[in-house]
Short mmCIF file of C-alpha atoms in Angstrom, two decimals:
data_model
loop_
_atom_site.label_atom_id
_atom_site.label_comp_id
_atom_site.label_asym_id
_atom_site.label_seq_id
_atom_site.Cartn_x
_atom_site.Cartn_y
_atom_site.Cartn_z
CA MET P 1 19.15 54.33 22.00
CA PRO P 2 15.94 54.84 20.62
CA ASP P 3 15.42 54.46 16.70
CA GLU P 4 15.10 57.13 14.47
CA GLY P 5 11.10 56.12 13.83
CA ASP P 6 10.90 56.72 17.83
CA GLU P 7 12.51 59.54 17.94
CA GLN P 8 10.53 61.12 14.30
CA GLY P 9 7.16 60.20 15.38
CA GLY P 10 7.56 60.34 19.39
CA GLY P 11 5.46 57.09 20.06
CA GLN P 12 5.84 54.37 22.37
CA PRO P 13 6.86 50.84 20.95
CA LYS P 14 4.34 48.79 19.98
CA LYS P 15 3.88 45.49 22.48
CA PRO P 16 3.70 42.40 21.42
CA ARG P 17 0.05 40.79 21.26
CA SER P 18 -1.18 38.75 24.41
CA PHE P 19 -0.11 34.59 23.98
CA TRP P 20 -4.64 34.35 23.74
CA LYS P 21 -4.64 36.83 20.90
CA GLU P 22 -1.54 35.13 18.81
CA LEU P 23 -3.32 31.48 19.64
CA PRO P 24 -6.50 31.47 17.17
CA LEU P 25 -3.87 32.41 14.69
CA LEU P 26 -1.50 29.56 15.79
CA VAL P 27 -4.73 26.88 16.25
CA GLY P 28 -5.52 27.92 12.75
CA ILE P 29 -1.84 26.95 10.86
CA ALA P 30 -1.61 24.20 12.94
CA LEU P 31 -4.86 23.12 11.60
CA VAL P 32 -3.95 23.62 8.21
CA LEU P 33 -0.59 22.23 8.72
CA ALA P 34 -2.38 18.98 9.75
CA LEU P 35 -4.77 19.10 6.33
CA VAL P 36 -1.99 19.38 4.12
CA ILE P 37 -0.37 16.37 5.55
CA LYS P 38 -3.17 14.15 5.88
CA THR P 39 -4.18 14.75 2.42
CA PHE P 40 -0.58 14.65 0.51
CA LEU P 41 1.66 13.37 2.56
CA VAL P 42 0.53 10.81 5.77
CA GLN P 43 -2.43 9.37 7.35
CA ALA P 44 -3.44 7.45 9.91
CA PHE P 45 -5.51 4.36 9.85
CA SER P 46 -6.99 1.75 12.85
CA ILE P 47 -6.95 -2.00 11.70
CA PRO P 48 -10.87 -2.82 11.89
CA SER P 49 -10.10 -6.49 11.54
CA ASN P 50 -8.13 -9.79 12.30
CA SER P 51 -7.37 -10.54 8.58
CA MET P 52 -3.52 -9.04 8.78
CA GLN P 53 -2.49 -10.96 11.99
CA ASP P 54 0.10 -11.64 13.29
CA THR P 55 1.85 -8.47 11.29
CA LEU P 56 -1.18 -6.41 12.31
CA GLN P 57 -3.59 -6.83 15.35
CA LYS P 58 -6.56 -5.17 15.39
CA GLY P 59 -7.27 -1.72 17.02
CA ASP P 60 -2.98 -0.90 15.93
CA ARG P 61 -3.10 2.18 14.29
CA VAL P 62 -0.44 2.52 11.12
CA LEU P 63 0.66 5.61 9.45
CA VAL P 64 0.25 5.12 5.96
CA ASP P 65 2.90 6.91 3.00
CA LYS P 66 0.35 8.99 0.66
CA LEU P 67 3.05 10.79 -0.86
CA THR P 68 4.91 8.32 -3.04
CA PRO P 69 1.91 8.07 -5.29
CA TRP P 70 1.34 11.47 -5.81
CA PHE P 71 4.96 10.92 -7.64
CA GLY P 72 3.59 7.90 -9.91
CA SER P 73 4.83 5.04 -7.71
CA GLU P 74 2.32 2.45 -7.64
CA PRO P 75 2.05 -0.47 -5.01
CA GLU P 76 4.86 -3.55 -5.25
CA ARG P 77 4.92 -6.64 -3.67
CA GLY P 78 5.32 -7.85 -0.51
CA GLU P 79 3.99 -3.96 0.52
CA VAL P 80 0.88 -3.58 2.60
CA ILE P 81 -1.42 -1.23 1.20
CA VAL P 82 -4.79 0.61 2.37
CA PHE P 83 -6.96 1.44 -0.40
CA HIS P 84 -10.33 2.24 -0.71
CA ASP P 85 -12.89 -0.38 -1.02
CA PRO P 86 -13.29 -1.48 -4.92
CA ASP P 87 -16.74 -3.17 -5.25
CA GLN P 88 -18.66 -3.38 -1.79
CA TRP P 89 -16.36 -5.56 -0.35
CA LEU P 90 -17.33 -4.17 2.88
CA ALA P 91 -21.03 -4.14 2.05
CA GLY P 92 -22.93 -5.44 5.47
CA GLU P 93 -19.63 -4.34 7.77
CA PRO P 94 -21.08 -1.84 10.53
CA ILE P 95 -19.67 1.20 10.94
CA PRO P 96 -18.92 1.86 13.96
CA GLU P 97 -20.98 5.57 16.26
CA VAL P 98 -18.34 8.27 16.30
CA ASN P 99 -18.83 11.52 18.75
CA VAL P 100 -18.65 15.83 16.84
CA ILE P 101 -14.92 15.70 18.23
CA GLN P 102 -13.71 11.90 16.85
CA LYS P 103 -15.17 13.09 13.42
CA GLY P 104 -13.46 16.65 13.39
CA LEU P 105 -9.99 15.17 14.33
CA SER P 106 -10.38 12.49 11.84
CA TRP P 107 -11.03 14.91 9.10
CA ILE P 108 -7.15 16.43 9.51
CA GLY P 109 -5.75 13.56 10.39
CA LEU P 110 -5.50 13.13 13.64
CA MET P 111 -7.72 10.17 14.43
CA PRO P 112 -8.37 7.49 12.27
CA SER P 113 -10.96 7.85 10.19
CA ALA P 114 -14.13 5.41 10.92
CA GLU P 115 -16.28 6.43 8.13
CA GLU P 116 -14.29 5.90 5.41
CA LYS P 117 -14.48 2.08 3.90
CA ASP P 118 -10.59 1.03 3.54
CA LEU P 119 -9.29 -1.96 3.81
CA ILE P 120 -5.65 -3.22 4.43
CA LYS P 121 -4.07 -6.11 2.56
CA ARG P 122 -0.60 -7.47 1.34
CA VAL P 123 -0.07 -6.92 -2.28
CA ILE P 124 1.10 -10.52 -3.34
CA GLY P 125 1.06 -9.67 -7.50
CA VAL P 126 1.02 -6.51 -9.74
CA GLY P 127 0.55 -6.10 -13.50
CA GLY P 128 1.83 -8.86 -15.46
CA ASP P 129 2.10 -11.27 -12.34
CA THR P 130 0.37 -14.70 -12.29
CA VAL P 131 -0.46 -15.57 -9.18
CA GLU P 132 -1.01 -19.74 -8.43
CA CYS P 133 -2.83 -21.60 -5.62
CA LYS P 134 -2.60 -25.05 -5.64
CA GLY P 135 -3.83 -26.94 -2.67
CA THR P 136 -2.99 -25.78 0.56
CA GLY P 137 -0.15 -24.01 -0.65
CA PRO P 138 2.37 -22.82 -1.10
CA VAL P 139 1.35 -19.28 -3.21
CA LEU P 140 3.05 -19.46 -6.87
CA LEU P 141 4.05 -15.80 -7.89
CA ASN P 142 5.11 -16.80 -11.96
CA GLY P 143 5.92 -20.03 -10.89
CA LYS P 144 7.77 -18.96 -7.86
CA PRO P 145 6.63 -20.26 -4.44
CA LEU P 146 6.76 -17.82 -2.16
CA ASP P 147 8.28 -18.22 1.43
CA GLU P 148 5.87 -16.38 3.62
CA PRO P 149 6.60 -16.71 7.19
CA TYR P 150 4.26 -13.54 8.13
CA VAL P 151 1.28 -15.83 7.50
CA PHE P 152 -0.52 -16.44 10.74
CA PRO P 153 0.20 -19.22 12.94
CA GLY P 154 -1.24 -22.50 11.60
CA ASP P 155 -2.84 -21.00 8.68
CA THR P 156 -1.57 -22.31 4.98
CA PRO P 157 -0.76 -20.14 2.18
CA CYS P 158 -3.57 -21.28 -0.03
CA SER P 159 -6.84 -22.56 1.49
CA VAL P 160 -8.53 -25.50 -0.05
CA ASP P 161 -13.01 -24.04 -0.44
CA GLU P 162 -15.13 -24.11 -3.24
CA TYR P 163 -15.39 -19.64 -2.28
CA GLY P 164 -12.02 -19.18 -4.37
CA GLY P 165 -8.94 -20.23 -2.25
CA GLN P 166 -7.59 -22.20 -5.47
CA PHE P 167 -7.64 -19.92 -8.37
CA LYS P 168 -4.30 -18.85 -11.15
CA LYS P 169 -4.91 -15.50 -12.19
CA LYS P 170 -2.74 -13.31 -14.51
CA VAL P 171 -3.13 -9.46 -13.05
CA PRO P 172 -3.74 -6.98 -15.21
CA GLU P 173 -2.19 -3.93 -15.95
CA GLY P 174 -3.26 -1.23 -13.72
CA MET P 175 -4.28 -3.30 -10.80
CA VAL P 176 -3.04 -5.90 -8.01
CA TRP P 177 -3.60 -8.59 -6.36
CA VAL P 178 -4.11 -8.70 -2.57
CA MET P 179 -4.03 -11.09 0.95
CA GLY P 180 -4.32 -10.99 3.89
CA ASP P 181 -1.98 -12.48 6.40
CA HIS P 182 -4.60 -14.22 8.33
CA ARG P 183 -5.13 -16.51 4.88
CA GLN P 184 -8.16 -18.25 6.60
CA ASP P 185 -9.66 -15.24 8.07
CA SER P 186 -9.60 -12.83 4.82
CA GLN P 187 -12.16 -11.95 2.69
CA ASP P 188 -9.63 -10.49 0.08
CA SER P 189 -8.92 -10.70 -3.84
CA ARG P 190 -10.08 -14.89 -3.68
CA TYR P 191 -13.06 -14.36 -2.33
CA HIS P 192 -14.19 -11.12 -4.75
CA GLN P 193 -13.19 -12.80 -8.22
CA ARG P 194 -16.96 -12.44 -9.39
CA ASP P 195 -17.42 -8.79 -8.72
CA ARG P 196 -16.57 -5.97 -11.49
CA ASN P 197 -12.77 -6.17 -10.91
CA GLU P 198 -12.67 -9.90 -10.74
CA GLY P 199 -11.10 -9.60 -7.54
CA PHE P 200 -8.22 -7.28 -8.48
CA VAL P 201 -8.22 -3.83 -7.12
CA PRO P 202 -7.24 -0.96 -9.36
CA VAL P 203 -4.22 0.38 -8.57
CA ASP P 204 -6.57 4.11 -8.69
CA GLU P 205 -7.96 3.40 -5.29
CA VAL P 206 -4.79 2.63 -3.40
CA VAL P 207 -4.04 5.17 -1.11
CA GLY P 208 -0.74 4.86 0.30
CA ARG P 209 1.49 2.06 1.91
CA ALA P 210 1.34 1.15 5.45
CA VAL P 211 4.83 1.92 6.97
CA VAL P 212 4.63 1.76 9.96
CA ILE P 213 2.50 0.74 13.43
CA ALA P 214 2.24 3.45 15.67
CA TRP P 215 0.09 2.74 18.35
CA PRO P 216 0.27 1.84 20.84
CA PRO P 217 3.55 1.97 21.69
CA THR P 218 4.44 -1.58 22.26
CA ARG P 219 3.57 -2.62 18.99
CA TRP P 220 5.94 -0.36 17.35
CA ALA P 221 7.46 -1.79 13.87
CA THR P 222 7.85 -0.57 10.77
CA LEU P 223 6.66 -2.66 7.50
CA PRO P 224 8.90 -3.68 5.21
CA VAL P 225 8.94 -5.46 2.46
CA PRO P 226 9.56 -9.34 3.20
CA ASP P 227 12.75 -11.03 1.82
CA THR P 228 10.58 -13.58 -0.84
CA PHE P 229 9.78 -10.93 -2.90
CA ASP P 230 13.11 -10.29 -4.11
CA GLN P 231 13.91 -13.69 -4.81
CA PRO P 232 16.18 -14.02 -8.73
CA GLY P 233 13.80 -14.93 -11.51
CA LEU P 234 10.70 -13.59 -9.63
CA ASN P 235 9.61 -11.56 -12.43
CA ALA P 236 9.25 -13.75 -15.33
CA ALA P 237 9.38 -10.68 -18.12
CA LEU P 238 12.66 -9.57 -16.73
CA GLY P 239 13.96 -12.48 -16.27
CA ALA P 240 13.40 -13.54 -19.31
CA ALA P 241 14.95 -10.33 -21.00
CA PRO P 242 18.54 -10.39 -20.77
CA GLY P 243 18.97 -14.10 -22.58
CA PHE P 244 16.63 -12.76 -25.19
CA LEU P 245 18.59 -9.50 -25.87
CA GLY P 246 21.77 -11.83 -25.93
CA LEU P 247 20.06 -14.04 -28.27
CA ALA P 248 18.98 -10.87 -30.40
CA GLY P 249 22.66 -9.43 -30.11
CA ALA P 250 24.17 -13.24 -30.97
CA LEU P 251 22.18 -13.35 -34.32
CA PRO P 252 23.81 -10.85 -36.50
CA ILE P 253 27.65 -12.64 -35.24
CA VAL P 254 25.99 -15.85 -36.54
CA LEU P 255 25.11 -14.78 -39.40
CA TRP P 256 28.55 -12.56 -40.47
CA ARG P 257 30.20 -16.12 -39.38
CA ARG P 258 27.91 -18.35 -41.91
CA ARG P 259 28.93 -15.98 -44.68
CA ALA P 260 32.41 -15.85 -44.37
CA VAL P 261 32.39 -19.39 -44.53
CA ARG P 262 30.29 -19.44 -47.95
CA ARG P 263 33.08 -17.17 -49.42
CA SER P 264 36.25 -19.04 -47.94
CA ALA P 265 33.89 -22.21 -49.49
CA SER P 266 33.81 -20.68 -53.10
#
């Protein structure tokens, strides 16, 4: 049965647009969505070196969560993060050549960018923490030794050298201390203590947290926070707080009892 509009107008129903006419619109929408996802949600990054072995291999592609920082979330201990070069950490490193197609795909987030000067390391300490290396380790975090099974086989958690391998640093607020899992092949916070940030990475320079190895398929894996960062008493400030609160709560009771004893004695 023809509808009322067809009867009144006397015209034929409009033909749907052909696929080829719709294609530019679909491509445009897809590009906008890809750009939004890259900017606010998730972005792919390529691992350029061996500094995070064996957790990450050179050439791996990781997906980085860029959403949570928009809600005020800051890096936490044990997370693998991507961050912008804080102060010439990559000075002198060659930039691979890319063609126009690769540039376009990286711009919308469908390929990792080869031109962005970003690094990837593991967060060891956050604002307020004290990170220390004595001898070959283990790394001490607020005085607690870290059990680091992710450290590259054959490496020691700390390096004995004159370039920064031995240190004791308190992390300022708004900063993080980062180290590579391949400790003897990672130019991380230890070896940039003379830069303007004293080796620390400003939280504002953090792009996001690497959450999964997406490529190659045989390397697919998530990147969880290791259990060693959940050990009791690791956060010295929080560990001391219950004792302090208990003392503060007990003080009025002690004073009241002393006054009661004095009154009964008199």
